[in-house]
Short mmCIF file of C-alpha atoms in Angstrom, two decimals:
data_model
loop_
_atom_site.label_atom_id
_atom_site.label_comp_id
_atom_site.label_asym_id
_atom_site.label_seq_id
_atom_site.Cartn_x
_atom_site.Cartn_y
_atom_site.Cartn_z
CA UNK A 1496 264.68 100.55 76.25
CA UNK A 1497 263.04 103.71 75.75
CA UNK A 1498 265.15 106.93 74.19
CA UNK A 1499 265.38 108.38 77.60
CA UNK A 1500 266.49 105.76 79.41
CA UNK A 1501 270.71 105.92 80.01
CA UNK A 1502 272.50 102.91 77.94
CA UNK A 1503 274.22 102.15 81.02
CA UNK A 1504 271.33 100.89 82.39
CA UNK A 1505 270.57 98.48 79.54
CA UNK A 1506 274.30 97.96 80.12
CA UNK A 1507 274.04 96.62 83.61
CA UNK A 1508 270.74 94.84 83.04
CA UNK A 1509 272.78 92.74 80.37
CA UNK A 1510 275.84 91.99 82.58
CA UNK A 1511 273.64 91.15 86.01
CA UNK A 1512 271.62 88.60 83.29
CA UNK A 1513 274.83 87.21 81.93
CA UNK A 1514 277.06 86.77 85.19
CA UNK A 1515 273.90 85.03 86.71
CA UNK A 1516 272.56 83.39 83.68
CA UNK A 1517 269.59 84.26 83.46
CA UNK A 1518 267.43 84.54 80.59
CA UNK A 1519 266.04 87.85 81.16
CA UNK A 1520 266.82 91.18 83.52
CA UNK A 1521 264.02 93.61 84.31
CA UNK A 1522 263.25 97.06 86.24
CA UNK A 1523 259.73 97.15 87.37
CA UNK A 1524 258.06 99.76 88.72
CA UNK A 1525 254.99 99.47 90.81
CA UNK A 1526 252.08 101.81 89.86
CA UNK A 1527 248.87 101.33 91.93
CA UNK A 1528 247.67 98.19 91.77
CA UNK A 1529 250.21 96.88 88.48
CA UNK A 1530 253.42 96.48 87.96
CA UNK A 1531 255.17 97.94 85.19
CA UNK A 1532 257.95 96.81 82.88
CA UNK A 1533 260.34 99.60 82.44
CA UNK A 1534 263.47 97.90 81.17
CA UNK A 1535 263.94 95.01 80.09
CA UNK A 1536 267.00 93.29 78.87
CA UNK A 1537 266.96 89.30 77.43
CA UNK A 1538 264.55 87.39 75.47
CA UNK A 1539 261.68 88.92 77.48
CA UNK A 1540 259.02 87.83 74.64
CA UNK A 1541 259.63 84.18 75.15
CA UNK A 1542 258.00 84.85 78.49
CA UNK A 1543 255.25 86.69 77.42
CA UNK A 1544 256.58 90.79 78.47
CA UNK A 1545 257.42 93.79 76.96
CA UNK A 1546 258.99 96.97 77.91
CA UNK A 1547 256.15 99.42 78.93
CA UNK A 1548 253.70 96.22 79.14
CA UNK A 1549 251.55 96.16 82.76
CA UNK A 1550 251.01 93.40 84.41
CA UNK A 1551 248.55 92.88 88.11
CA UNK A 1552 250.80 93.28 91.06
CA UNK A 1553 249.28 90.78 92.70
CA UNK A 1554 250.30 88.27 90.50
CA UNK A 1555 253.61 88.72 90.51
CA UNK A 1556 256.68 87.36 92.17
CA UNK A 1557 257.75 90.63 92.94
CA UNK A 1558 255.01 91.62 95.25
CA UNK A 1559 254.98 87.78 96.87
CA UNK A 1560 259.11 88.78 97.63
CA UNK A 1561 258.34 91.94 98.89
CA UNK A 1562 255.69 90.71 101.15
CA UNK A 1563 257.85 87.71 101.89
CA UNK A 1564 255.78 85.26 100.47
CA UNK A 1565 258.64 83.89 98.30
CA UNK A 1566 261.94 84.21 98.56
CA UNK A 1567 264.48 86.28 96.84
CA UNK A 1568 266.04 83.87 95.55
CA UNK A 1569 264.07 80.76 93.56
CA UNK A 1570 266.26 77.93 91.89
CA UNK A 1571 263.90 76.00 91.10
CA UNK A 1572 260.41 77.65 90.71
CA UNK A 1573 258.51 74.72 89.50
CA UNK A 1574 259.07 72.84 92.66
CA UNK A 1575 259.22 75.91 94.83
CA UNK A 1576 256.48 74.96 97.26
CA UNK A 1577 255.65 78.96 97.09
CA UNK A 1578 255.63 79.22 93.13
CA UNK A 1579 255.11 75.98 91.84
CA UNK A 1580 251.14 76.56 91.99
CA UNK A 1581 251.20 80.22 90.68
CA UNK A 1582 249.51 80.85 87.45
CA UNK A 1583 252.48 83.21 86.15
CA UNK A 1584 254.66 79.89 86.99
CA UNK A 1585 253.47 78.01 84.16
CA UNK A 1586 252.06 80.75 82.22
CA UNK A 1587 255.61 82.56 81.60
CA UNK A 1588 256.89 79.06 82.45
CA UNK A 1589 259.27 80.46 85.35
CA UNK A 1590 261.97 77.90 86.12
CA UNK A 1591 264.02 80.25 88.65
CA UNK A 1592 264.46 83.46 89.57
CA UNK A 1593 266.27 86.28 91.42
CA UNK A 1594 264.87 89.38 92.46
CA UNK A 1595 265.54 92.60 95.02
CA UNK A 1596 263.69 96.11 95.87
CA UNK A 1597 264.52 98.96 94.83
CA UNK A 1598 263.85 101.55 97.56
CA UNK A 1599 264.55 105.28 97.14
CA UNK A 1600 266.60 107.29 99.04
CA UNK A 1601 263.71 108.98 100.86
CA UNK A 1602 262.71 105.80 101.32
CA UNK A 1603 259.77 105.03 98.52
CA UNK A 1604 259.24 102.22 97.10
CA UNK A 1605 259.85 102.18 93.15
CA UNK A 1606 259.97 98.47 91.99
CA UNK A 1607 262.28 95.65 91.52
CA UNK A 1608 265.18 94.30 89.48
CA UNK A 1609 264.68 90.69 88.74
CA UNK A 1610 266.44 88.17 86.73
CA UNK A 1611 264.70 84.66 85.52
CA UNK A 1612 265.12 81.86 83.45
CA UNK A 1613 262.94 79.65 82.03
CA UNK A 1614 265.20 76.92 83.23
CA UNK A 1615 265.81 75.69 87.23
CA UNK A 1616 269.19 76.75 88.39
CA UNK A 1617 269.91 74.69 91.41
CA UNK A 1618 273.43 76.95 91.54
CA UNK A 1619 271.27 79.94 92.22
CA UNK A 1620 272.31 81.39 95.78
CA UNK A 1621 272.74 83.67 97.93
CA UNK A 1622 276.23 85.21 96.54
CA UNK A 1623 273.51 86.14 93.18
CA UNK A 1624 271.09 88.18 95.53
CA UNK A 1625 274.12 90.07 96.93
CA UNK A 1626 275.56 90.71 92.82
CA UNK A 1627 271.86 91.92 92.59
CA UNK A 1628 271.81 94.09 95.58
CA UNK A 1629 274.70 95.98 94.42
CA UNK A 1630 272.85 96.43 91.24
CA UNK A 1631 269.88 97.31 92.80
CA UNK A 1632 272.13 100.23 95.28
CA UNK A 1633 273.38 101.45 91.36
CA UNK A 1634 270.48 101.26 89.46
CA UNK A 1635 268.58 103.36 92.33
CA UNK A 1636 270.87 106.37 91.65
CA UNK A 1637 270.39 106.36 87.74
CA UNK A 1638 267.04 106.25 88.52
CA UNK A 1639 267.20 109.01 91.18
CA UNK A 1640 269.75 111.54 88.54
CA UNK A 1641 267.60 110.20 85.46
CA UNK A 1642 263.70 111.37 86.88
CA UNK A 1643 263.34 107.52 86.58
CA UNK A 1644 263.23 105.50 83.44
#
């Protein structure tokens, strides 16, 4: 995490990861046409990302969720008729994964928070997306008091 960015947030990023066990939490923010890591919590290397690393938004899960594509909520991604053919599937080797938007107040758009794991999680459900929407509703205000991260 950069200097500027609150501990708490690292904080919650490590907590969401753990009580869903995950491998990894991130924050992304979407800028133009890429989406940007901004915190990232977990073995996020073993995927292939990095904190500050950019990454096309069009190959992401993120934008597929937003655009409803995929769902929110991915068990198991590598028989996911939706992700099991997507190059960042096997490239970051994706087995599931969890993710929400996070929309500011005046209604923007900033990013997501995601959780994954390398490894299929058939437990993964719908009570997850709602521990992630609460994070998602708490992360937005540190973002919005912070100037973002």
């Amino acid at each position: 995490m950069s200097d500027q960015t609150p501990a708490a947030i690292e904080d919650m990023l490590r907590e969401v990861r753990e009580a869903l066990q995950m491998d990894v939490a991130f924050v992304s923010e979407f800028s133009g046409d890429q989406l940007v890591f901004r915190a990232v919590e977990g073995d996020a290397e073993s995927f292939g990302w990095g904190e500050g690393e950019r990454f096309p938004i069009d190959d992401s899960y993120c934008k597929r969720v937003l655009d409803g594509r995929i769902p929110q909520v991915v068990p198991d991604a590598k028989n996911e008729d939706a992700t099991k053919d997507l190059r960042v599937t096997s490239e970051a080797d994706i087995g599931s994964y969890c993710a929400v938007p996070l929309v500011l107040s005046d209604g923007s758009l900033y990013g997501t928070l995601c959780c994954v794991s390398h490894e299929p999680d058939p437990w993964l459900r719908e009570r997850d997306l709602r521990l992630m929407q609460r994070t998602a509703r708490w992360l937005v205000e540190q973002l919005e008091r912070h100037g973002g991260l």
